[in-house]
Amino acid sequence: MNEEIIREILELKKRRNAVILAHNYQPPEIQDIADILGDSLELAIRAKEAREDVIVFCGVLFMAETAKILNPSKTVLLPEKDAGCPLADFLTPEMIREARREHPGAAVVLYVNSTAASKAEADITCTSANAVDVVRSLEAETVLFGPDSNLADYVQSKIPEKQIIPLPRGGHCYVHQQFTCDDVIEAAERGDVTICHPECPREVRNGSDLVASTGGMVRMAESARTWTLLTERDMAYRLRTLYPDRIFHVKEGAVCRDMKKITLDSVLRSLRTDTYEIELPDEIMERAKVPIERMLALR
Ligand code: 13P
Ligand code: SF4
């Protein structure tokens, strides 16, 4: 059954001159059919450079929106309309405008896990791979950083000379927020090297051996034999495929429900019926493009 769907996806992809981009947290069967797998930054860069007519984005809404903003002449499809990121919904444009009024002179740095309308209010965006470099590049001494307060805290720990104000206080990803010191202790008892995503709480970051974006995890995974990944569960599938001789432990309950909404059926439907095409108001696209392009120019 799956073979038939996969064959149709591959045929249609060729006929429509489409590329399938997929995030490292996608379910295994989607990882297997992707042309490119990566973290948010790698996928944004690939989307901007895409020459294909159609980009099928297997990930969540903010990622597909970023692809559209960077490459507006392409058809960008998100196979499931309601694959969102609850973290993005912590922040609204009005909250950013209000924080700017309260902190005149502060720079606004938005994690790409934010809505397009919020990005339109930002000075620059960042991902977990470049957040520290982005904030370091700014002249401003005070930085309003949202919507992930754990990532804000991580950046603050690396750049103590600036004041990083989380926007809002308490914005978090429910998948990473669930990790605790017990997870770190268990991993240490197994003798694993621990690597956590910077969206994890401070005590988990402090207890871990390494902190990295999902792309960073891909780059580092060769350097030890047994790992505990303090991040989304299907990161392990990605790494086991790349490094079959390494061992990766994960927490079974660490599942991003929105990432799992994408299925082979929905990818096929997406290519057949152009669902769901990302459409954003021109004004938002133009304004949101500025902070995203600023981030990409720092490479
Ligand atoms: P990465 O940019 O590290 O892939 O992270 C994206 C994300 O949504 C983490 O939860
Ligand atoms: Fe959003 Fe968390 Fe899912 Fe990443 S893992 S897409 S931050 S909800």
mmCIF file of C-alpha atoms and ligand atoms in Angstrom:
data_model
loop_
_atom_site.group_PDB
_atom_site.id
_atom_site.type_symbol
_atom_site.label_atom_id
_atom_site.label_comp_id
_atom_site.label_asym_id
_atom_site.label_seq_id
_atom_site.Cartn_x
_atom_site.Cartn_y
_atom_site.Cartn_z
ATOM 1 C CA MET A 1 0.000 0.000 0.000
ATOM 2 C CA ASN A 2 2.691 2.475 1.047
ATOM 3 C CA GLU A 3 4.813 1.500 -1.966
ATOM 4 C CA GLU A 4 1.961 2.460 -4.285
ATOM 5 C CA ILE A 5 1.533 5.852 -2.576
ATOM 6 C CA ILE A 6 5.261 6.476 -2.639
ATOM 7 C CA ARG A 7 5.450 5.589 -6.334
ATOM 8 C CA GLU A 8 2.635 8.072 -7.066
ATOM 9 C CA ILE A 9 4.288 10.779 -4.966
ATOM 10 C CA LEU A 10 7.574 10.357 -6.812
ATOM 11 C CA GLU A 11 5.876 10.374 -10.216
ATOM 12 C CA LEU A 12 3.821 13.444 -9.432
ATOM 13 C CA LYS A 13 6.790 15.211 -7.914
ATOM 14 C CA LYS A 14 8.692 14.764 -11.161
ATOM 15 C CA ARG A 15 5.756 15.772 -13.345
ATOM 16 C CA ARG A 16 5.120 18.920 -11.306
ATOM 17 C CA ASN A 17 8.798 19.802 -10.894
ATOM 18 C CA ALA A 18 8.430 19.772 -7.114
ATOM 19 C CA VAL A 19 10.894 19.383 -4.257
ATOM 20 C CA ILE A 20 10.027 17.846 -0.888
ATOM 21 C CA LEU A 21 11.652 19.610 2.055
ATOM 22 C CA ALA A 22 11.230 17.935 5.440
ATOM 23 C CA HIS A 23 12.182 18.850 8.976
ATOM 24 C CA ASN A 24 14.276 16.476 11.097
ATOM 25 C CA TYR A 25 11.232 15.777 13.333
ATOM 26 C CA GLN A 26 9.057 14.409 10.529
ATOM 27 C CA PRO A 27 7.755 10.841 10.858
ATOM 28 C CA PRO A 28 10.112 8.167 9.444
ATOM 29 C CA GLU A 29 8.045 7.486 6.295
ATOM 30 C CA ILE A 30 8.190 11.186 5.394
ATOM 31 C CA GLN A 31 11.923 11.428 6.126
ATOM 32 C CA ASP A 32 12.357 8.516 3.708
ATOM 33 C CA ILE A 33 10.728 10.320 0.749
ATOM 34 C CA ALA A 34 12.220 13.777 1.381
ATOM 35 C CA ASP A 35 14.656 15.328 -1.081
ATOM 36 C CA ILE A 36 16.152 17.472 1.658
ATOM 37 C CA LEU A 37 16.038 16.964 5.413
ATOM 38 C CA GLY A 38 17.250 19.630 7.763
ATOM 39 C CA ASP A 39 16.800 22.056 10.615
ATOM 40 C CA SER A 40 14.821 25.289 10.266
ATOM 41 C CA LEU A 41 17.786 27.274 9.016
ATOM 42 C CA GLU A 42 18.977 24.698 6.482
ATOM 43 C CA LEU A 43 15.455 24.323 5.103
ATOM 44 C CA ALA A 44 14.932 28.089 4.858
ATOM 45 C CA ILE A 45 18.170 28.418 2.899
ATOM 46 C CA ARG A 46 17.227 25.548 0.567
ATOM 47 C CA ALA A 47 13.739 27.028 0.077
ATOM 48 C CA LYS A 48 15.209 30.381 -0.892
ATOM 49 C CA GLU A 49 17.479 28.726 -3.448
ATOM 50 C CA ALA A 50 14.800 26.400 -4.842
ATOM 51 C CA ARG A 51 14.604 26.355 -8.633
ATOM 52 C CA GLU A 52 11.693 23.898 -8.683
ATOM 53 C CA ASP A 53 8.166 25.236 -9.350
ATOM 54 C CA VAL A 54 6.615 23.670 -6.252
ATOM 55 C CA ILE A 55 7.938 23.304 -2.696
ATOM 56 C CA VAL A 56 6.122 20.687 -0.602
ATOM 57 C CA PHE A 57 7.009 21.587 2.957
ATOM 58 C CA CYS A 58 6.754 18.677 5.375
ATOM 59 C CA GLY A 59 7.013 20.511 8.663
ATOM 60 C CA VAL A 60 4.886 23.115 10.398
ATOM 61 C CA LEU A 61 3.257 26.344 9.254
ATOM 62 C CA PHE A 62 5.989 28.826 10.228
ATOM 63 C CA MET A 63 8.514 26.872 8.167
ATOM 64 C CA ALA A 64 6.308 26.833 5.064
ATOM 65 C CA GLU A 65 5.538 30.538 5.529
ATOM 66 C CA THR A 66 9.251 31.321 5.763
ATOM 67 C CA ALA A 67 9.806 29.397 2.505
ATOM 68 C CA LYS A 68 7.066 31.409 0.778
ATOM 69 C CA ILE A 69 8.405 34.721 2.087
ATOM 70 C CA LEU A 70 11.911 33.896 0.829
ATOM 71 C CA ASN A 71 10.787 32.556 -2.551
ATOM 72 C CA PRO A 72 7.392 34.140 -3.275
ATOM 73 C CA SER A 73 7.135 33.158 -6.947
ATOM 74 C CA LYS A 74 6.990 29.448 -6.034
ATOM 75 C CA THR A 75 3.950 27.433 -5.050
ATOM 76 C CA VAL A 76 4.589 26.447 -1.419
ATOM 77 C CA LEU A 77 2.414 23.647 -0.068
ATOM 78 C CA LEU A 78 1.880 22.513 3.516
ATOM 79 C CA PRO A 79 0.205 19.073 3.278
ATOM 80 C CA GLU A 80 -1.825 19.541 6.474
ATOM 81 C CA LYS A 81 -3.529 22.881 7.004
ATOM 82 C CA ASP A 82 -3.448 22.793 10.790
ATOM 83 C CA ALA A 83 0.152 21.616 11.283
ATOM 84 C CA GLY A 84 1.158 24.593 13.406
ATOM 85 C CA CYS A 85 3.612 25.345 16.184
ATOM 86 C CA PRO A 86 1.949 26.209 19.514
ATOM 87 C CA LEU A 87 5.113 28.091 20.520
ATOM 88 C CA ALA A 88 4.495 30.593 17.700
ATOM 89 C CA ASP A 89 1.094 31.431 19.157
ATOM 90 C CA PHE A 90 2.570 32.774 22.414
ATOM 91 C CA LEU A 91 3.373 36.051 20.671
ATOM 92 C CA THR A 92 1.231 38.567 18.793
ATOM 93 C CA PRO A 93 2.266 41.659 16.801
ATOM 94 C CA GLU A 94 0.507 43.859 19.356
ATOM 95 C CA MET A 95 2.629 42.385 22.182
ATOM 96 C CA ILE A 96 5.765 43.273 20.227
ATOM 97 C CA ARG A 97 4.612 46.825 19.554
ATOM 98 C CA GLU A 98 3.780 47.281 23.240
ATOM 99 C CA ALA A 99 7.175 45.909 24.328
ATOM 100 C CA ARG A 100 8.891 48.318 21.934
ATOM 101 C CA ARG A 101 7.012 51.214 23.522
ATOM 102 C CA GLU A 102 8.166 50.035 26.967
ATOM 103 C CA HIS A 103 11.794 49.544 25.875
ATOM 104 C CA PRO A 104 12.661 52.223 23.340
ATOM 105 C CA GLY A 105 16.014 51.511 21.711
ATOM 106 C CA ALA A 106 15.814 47.756 22.282
ATOM 107 C CA ALA A 107 16.266 45.437 19.305
ATOM 108 C CA VAL A 108 13.580 42.851 18.572
ATOM 109 C CA VAL A 109 14.879 39.377 17.722
ATOM 110 C CA LEU A 110 12.286 36.785 16.794
ATOM 111 C CA TYR A 111 12.807 33.076 16.722
ATOM 112 C CA VAL A 112 11.565 31.802 13.346
ATOM 113 C CA ASN A 113 9.027 29.756 15.333
ATOM 114 C CA SER A 114 6.699 32.750 15.151
ATOM 115 C CA THR A 115 3.852 33.901 12.927
ATOM 116 C CA ALA A 116 4.534 35.872 9.747
ATOM 117 C CA ALA A 117 2.613 38.822 11.227
ATOM 118 C CA SER A 118 4.923 38.837 14.273
ATOM 119 C CA LYS A 119 8.038 38.566 12.092
ATOM 120 C CA ALA A 120 6.825 41.671 10.264
ATOM 121 C CA GLU A 121 7.438 43.571 13.544
ATOM 122 C CA ALA A 122 10.970 42.220 14.147
ATOM 123 C CA ASP A 123 14.401 43.694 13.474
ATOM 124 C CA ILE A 124 15.942 40.311 12.760
ATOM 125 C CA THR A 125 14.969 36.658 13.055
ATOM 126 C CA CYS A 126 17.040 33.731 14.293
ATOM 127 C CA THR A 127 16.859 29.967 14.550
ATOM 128 C CA SER A 128 18.230 27.758 17.292
ATOM 129 C CA ALA A 129 21.326 27.234 15.129
ATOM 130 C CA ASN A 130 22.299 30.913 14.957
ATOM 131 C CA ALA A 131 20.498 32.668 17.845
ATOM 132 C CA VAL A 132 23.709 33.487 19.713
ATOM 133 C CA ASP A 133 25.473 34.818 16.593
ATOM 134 C CA VAL A 134 22.442 36.889 15.620
ATOM 135 C CA VAL A 135 22.174 38.580 19.028
ATOM 136 C CA ARG A 136 25.939 39.114 19.175
ATOM 137 C CA SER A 137 25.817 40.872 15.812
ATOM 138 C CA LEU A 138 23.510 43.596 17.154
ATOM 139 C CA GLU A 139 24.648 46.950 18.478
ATOM 140 C CA ALA A 140 21.712 47.252 20.870
ATOM 141 C CA GLU A 141 22.477 46.369 24.478
ATOM 142 C CA THR A 142 18.887 45.452 25.251
ATOM 143 C CA VAL A 143 17.199 42.781 23.198
ATOM 144 C CA LEU A 144 13.551 41.760 23.238
ATOM 145 C CA PHE A 145 13.618 38.081 22.352
ATOM 146 C CA GLY A 146 10.607 35.859 21.653
ATOM 147 C CA PRO A 147 8.637 33.742 21.721
ATOM 148 C CA ASP A 148 10.773 31.018 23.356
ATOM 149 C CA SER A 149 11.913 32.067 26.817
ATOM 150 C CA ASN A 150 14.223 29.038 27.195
ATOM 151 C CA LEU A 151 16.090 29.998 24.026
ATOM 152 C CA ALA A 152 16.169 33.597 25.296
ATOM 153 C CA ASP A 153 17.715 32.337 28.547
ATOM 154 C CA TYR A 154 20.241 30.235 26.604
ATOM 155 C CA VAL A 155 21.297 33.285 24.574
ATOM 156 C CA GLN A 156 21.543 35.337 27.787
ATOM 157 C CA SER A 157 23.878 32.719 29.286
ATOM 158 C CA LYS A 158 26.184 33.050 26.274
ATOM 159 C CA ILE A 159 26.039 36.848 26.064
ATOM 160 C CA PRO A 160 25.985 38.168 29.654
ATOM 161 C CA GLU A 161 27.020 41.663 28.550
ATOM 162 C CA LYS A 162 23.599 42.272 26.955
ATOM 163 C CA GLN A 163 20.188 42.319 28.587
ATOM 164 C CA ILE A 164 17.880 39.777 26.957
ATOM 165 C CA ILE A 165 14.218 40.274 27.785
ATOM 166 C CA PRO A 166 11.974 37.274 26.996
ATOM 167 C CA LEU A 167 8.857 38.158 25.083
ATOM 168 C CA PRO A 168 6.564 36.939 26.534
ATOM 169 C CA ARG A 169 7.920 35.633 29.824
ATOM 170 C CA GLY A 170 7.172 31.911 29.861
ATOM 171 C CA GLY A 171 6.777 31.258 26.122
ATOM 172 C CA HIS A 172 7.862 27.672 25.557
ATOM 173 C CA CYS A 173 7.622 24.543 23.423
ATOM 174 C CA TYR A 174 5.592 21.872 25.217
ATOM 175 C CA VAL A 175 7.746 19.101 23.704
ATOM 176 C CA HIS A 176 11.013 20.436 25.149
ATOM 177 C CA GLN A 177 9.551 21.902 28.319
ATOM 178 C CA GLN A 178 8.766 18.376 29.568
ATOM 179 C CA PHE A 179 12.430 17.377 29.994
ATOM 180 C CA THR A 180 13.721 17.437 33.566
ATOM 181 C CA CYS A 181 16.935 16.820 35.486
ATOM 182 C CA ASP A 182 15.778 13.215 35.955
ATOM 183 C CA ASP A 183 16.142 12.655 32.212
ATOM 184 C CA VAL A 184 19.701 13.964 32.360
ATOM 185 C CA ILE A 185 20.531 11.797 35.391
ATOM 186 C CA GLU A 186 19.093 8.672 33.727
ATOM 187 C CA ALA A 187 21.186 9.337 30.629
ATOM 188 C CA ALA A 188 24.325 9.791 32.706
ATOM 189 C CA GLU A 189 23.620 6.524 34.519
ATOM 190 C CA ARG A 190 23.485 4.767 31.130
ATOM 191 C CA GLY A 191 26.842 6.323 30.316
ATOM 192 C CA ASP A 192 25.395 8.304 27.368
ATOM 193 C CA VAL A 193 26.570 11.638 26.056
ATOM 194 C CA THR A 194 23.582 13.985 26.414
ATOM 195 C CA ILE A 195 22.674 16.558 23.814
ATOM 196 C CA CYS A 196 19.696 18.848 24.257
ATOM 197 C CA HIS A 197 17.891 21.391 22.150
ATOM 198 C CA PRO A 198 18.149 24.975 23.438
ATOM 199 C CA GLU A 199 14.365 25.032 23.825
ATOM 200 C CA CYS A 200 14.861 22.841 26.925
ATOM 201 C CA PRO A 201 14.617 24.398 30.427
ATOM 202 C CA ARG A 202 17.772 25.857 31.981
ATOM 203 C CA GLU A 203 18.453 22.995 34.416
ATOM 204 C CA VAL A 204 18.337 20.494 31.526
ATOM 205 C CA ARG A 205 20.669 22.624 29.397
ATOM 206 C CA ASN A 206 23.060 23.048 32.303
ATOM 207 C CA GLY A 207 23.111 19.322 33.008
ATOM 208 C CA SER A 208 23.596 18.260 29.396
ATOM 209 C CA ASP A 209 26.976 17.692 27.763
ATOM 210 C CA LEU A 210 25.989 19.581 24.596
ATOM 211 C CA VAL A 211 23.316 22.017 23.425
ATOM 212 C CA ALA A 212 22.486 22.150 19.727
ATOM 213 C CA SER A 213 19.890 22.748 17.043
ATOM 214 C CA THR A 214 18.688 19.653 15.242
ATOM 215 C CA GLY A 215 21.175 20.399 12.458
ATOM 216 C CA GLY A 216 23.916 20.672 15.070
ATOM 217 C CA MET A 217 22.919 17.255 16.398
ATOM 218 C CA VAL A 218 23.362 15.814 12.900
ATOM 219 C CA ARG A 219 26.831 17.324 12.677
ATOM 220 C CA MET A 220 27.913 16.158 16.157
ATOM 221 C CA ALA A 221 26.429 12.663 16.289
ATOM 222 C CA GLU A 222 29.471 10.938 14.888
ATOM 223 C CA SER A 223 31.643 12.049 17.778
ATOM 224 C CA ALA A 224 30.346 9.571 20.417
ATOM 225 C CA ARG A 225 28.935 6.041 20.474
ATOM 226 C CA THR A 226 25.897 6.239 22.734
ATOM 227 C CA TRP A 227 23.693 9.284 23.019
ATOM 228 C CA THR A 228 20.624 10.530 24.792
ATOM 229 C CA LEU A 229 18.773 13.079 22.683
ATOM 230 C CA LEU A 230 16.764 15.539 24.753
ATOM 231 C CA THR A 231 14.546 16.588 21.887
ATOM 232 C CA GLU A 232 11.717 15.311 19.695
ATOM 233 C CA ARG A 233 11.595 11.537 19.407
ATOM 234 C CA ASP A 234 11.955 11.169 15.629
ATOM 235 C CA MET A 235 15.293 12.966 15.667
ATOM 236 C CA ALA A 236 16.562 9.501 16.558
ATOM 237 C CA TYR A 237 15.272 8.057 13.274
ATOM 238 C CA ARG A 238 17.186 10.732 11.374
ATOM 239 C CA LEU A 239 20.394 10.013 13.268
ATOM 240 C CA ARG A 240 20.093 6.212 13.204
ATOM 241 C CA THR A 241 19.738 6.384 9.420
ATOM 242 C CA LEU A 242 22.879 8.499 9.154
ATOM 243 C CA TYR A 243 24.897 6.625 11.792
ATOM 244 C CA PRO A 244 23.617 3.044 12.070
ATOM 245 C CA ASP A 245 26.497 2.022 14.322
ATOM 246 C CA ARG A 246 25.660 4.635 16.974
ATOM 247 C CA ILE A 247 23.026 4.275 19.704
ATOM 248 C CA PHE A 248 20.461 7.002 20.291
ATOM 249 C CA HIS A 249 18.114 7.004 23.273
ATOM 250 C CA VAL A 250 15.068 9.270 23.305
ATOM 251 C CA LYS A 251 12.045 9.922 25.471
ATOM 252 C CA GLU A 252 9.088 8.126 23.876
ATOM 253 C CA GLY A 253 6.646 10.812 25.014
ATOM 254 C CA ALA A 254 8.610 13.664 23.436
ATOM 255 C CA VAL A 255 6.409 13.957 20.374
ATOM 256 C CA CYS A 256 5.527 17.086 18.436
ATOM 257 C CA ARG A 257 1.924 16.332 17.528
ATOM 258 C CA ASP A 258 1.871 18.908 14.745
ATOM 259 C CA MET A 259 4.934 17.480 13.005
ATOM 260 C CA LYS A 260 3.191 14.069 12.996
ATOM 261 C CA LYS A 261 0.117 15.398 11.197
ATOM 262 C CA ILE A 262 1.923 15.052 7.852
ATOM 263 C CA THR A 263 1.339 11.623 6.294
ATOM 264 C CA LEU A 264 2.158 9.967 2.965
ATOM 265 C CA ASP A 265 -1.523 10.350 2.043
ATOM 266 C CA SER A 266 -1.485 14.066 2.759
ATOM 267 C CA VAL A 267 1.717 14.560 0.745
ATOM 268 C CA LEU A 268 0.120 12.791 -2.203
ATOM 269 C CA ARG A 269 -3.063 14.830 -1.868
ATOM 270 C CA SER A 270 -0.981 17.964 -1.604
ATOM 271 C CA LEU A 271 0.756 17.284 -4.934
ATOM 272 C CA ARG A 272 -2.520 16.305 -6.604
ATOM 273 C CA THR A 273 -4.657 19.202 -5.445
ATOM 274 C CA ASP A 274 -2.232 21.975 -4.431
ATOM 275 C CA THR A 275 -3.273 21.745 -0.784
ATOM 276 C CA TYR A 276 -2.651 23.752 1.234
ATOM 277 C CA GLU A 277 -1.086 26.597 -0.634
ATOM 278 C CA ILE A 278 0.622 29.182 1.553
ATOM 279 C CA GLU A 279 -0.844 32.602 0.876
ATOM 280 C CA LEU A 280 0.065 35.682 2.872
ATOM 281 C CA PRO A 281 -0.884 39.335 2.470
ATOM 282 C CA ASP A 282 1.712 41.153 0.300
ATOM 283 C CA GLU A 283 2.302 43.747 3.005
ATOM 284 C CA ILE A 284 3.147 41.071 5.620
ATOM 285 C CA MET A 285 5.367 39.212 3.146
ATOM 286 C CA GLU A 286 7.355 42.334 2.339
ATOM 287 C CA ARG A 287 7.820 43.368 5.956
ATOM 288 C CA ALA A 288 8.575 39.863 7.264
ATOM 289 C CA LYS A 289 11.151 39.307 4.531
ATOM 290 C CA VAL A 290 13.415 42.071 5.871
ATOM 291 C CA PRO A 291 14.304 40.463 9.261
ATOM 292 C CA ILE A 292 14.605 36.997 7.704
ATOM 293 C CA GLU A 293 16.952 38.230 4.972
ATOM 294 C CA ARG A 294 18.984 40.099 7.612
ATOM 295 C CA MET A 295 19.488 36.805 9.421
ATOM 296 C CA LEU A 296 20.520 34.999 6.248
ATOM 297 C CA ALA A 297 22.964 37.784 5.353
ATOM 298 C CA LEU A 298 24.919 37.034 8.552
ATOM 299 C CA ARG A 299 26.072 33.651 7.242
HETATM 300 P P1 13P B 1 15.665 23.382 14.674
HETATM 301 O O1 13P B 1 15.830 24.691 13.969
HETATM 302 O O2 13P B 1 16.770 23.066 15.612
HETATM 303 O O3 13P B 1 15.435 22.293 13.676
HETATM 304 O O4 13P B 1 14.399 23.465 15.612
HETATM 305 C C1 13P B 1 13.113 23.697 15.150
HETATM 306 C C2 13P B 1 12.103 23.370 16.135
HETATM 307 O O5 13P B 1 10.944 23.551 15.917
HETATM 308 C C3 13P B 1 12.538 22.808 17.406
HETATM 309 O O6 13P B 1 11.467 22.467 18.166
HETATM 310 FE FE1 SF4 B 2 6.968 23.957 17.671
HETATM 311 FE FE2 SF4 B 2 7.968 22.508 19.670
HETATM 312 FE FE3 SF4 B 2 6.905 21.291 17.573
HETATM 313 FE FE4 SF4 B 2 9.243 22.578 17.369
HETATM 314 S S1 SF4 B 2 8.816 20.764 18.590
HETATM 315 S S2 SF4 B 2 7.551 22.695 15.932
HETATM 316 S S3 SF4 B 2 8.901 24.315 18.737
HETATM 317 S S4 SF4 B 2 5.835 22.611 19.045
#
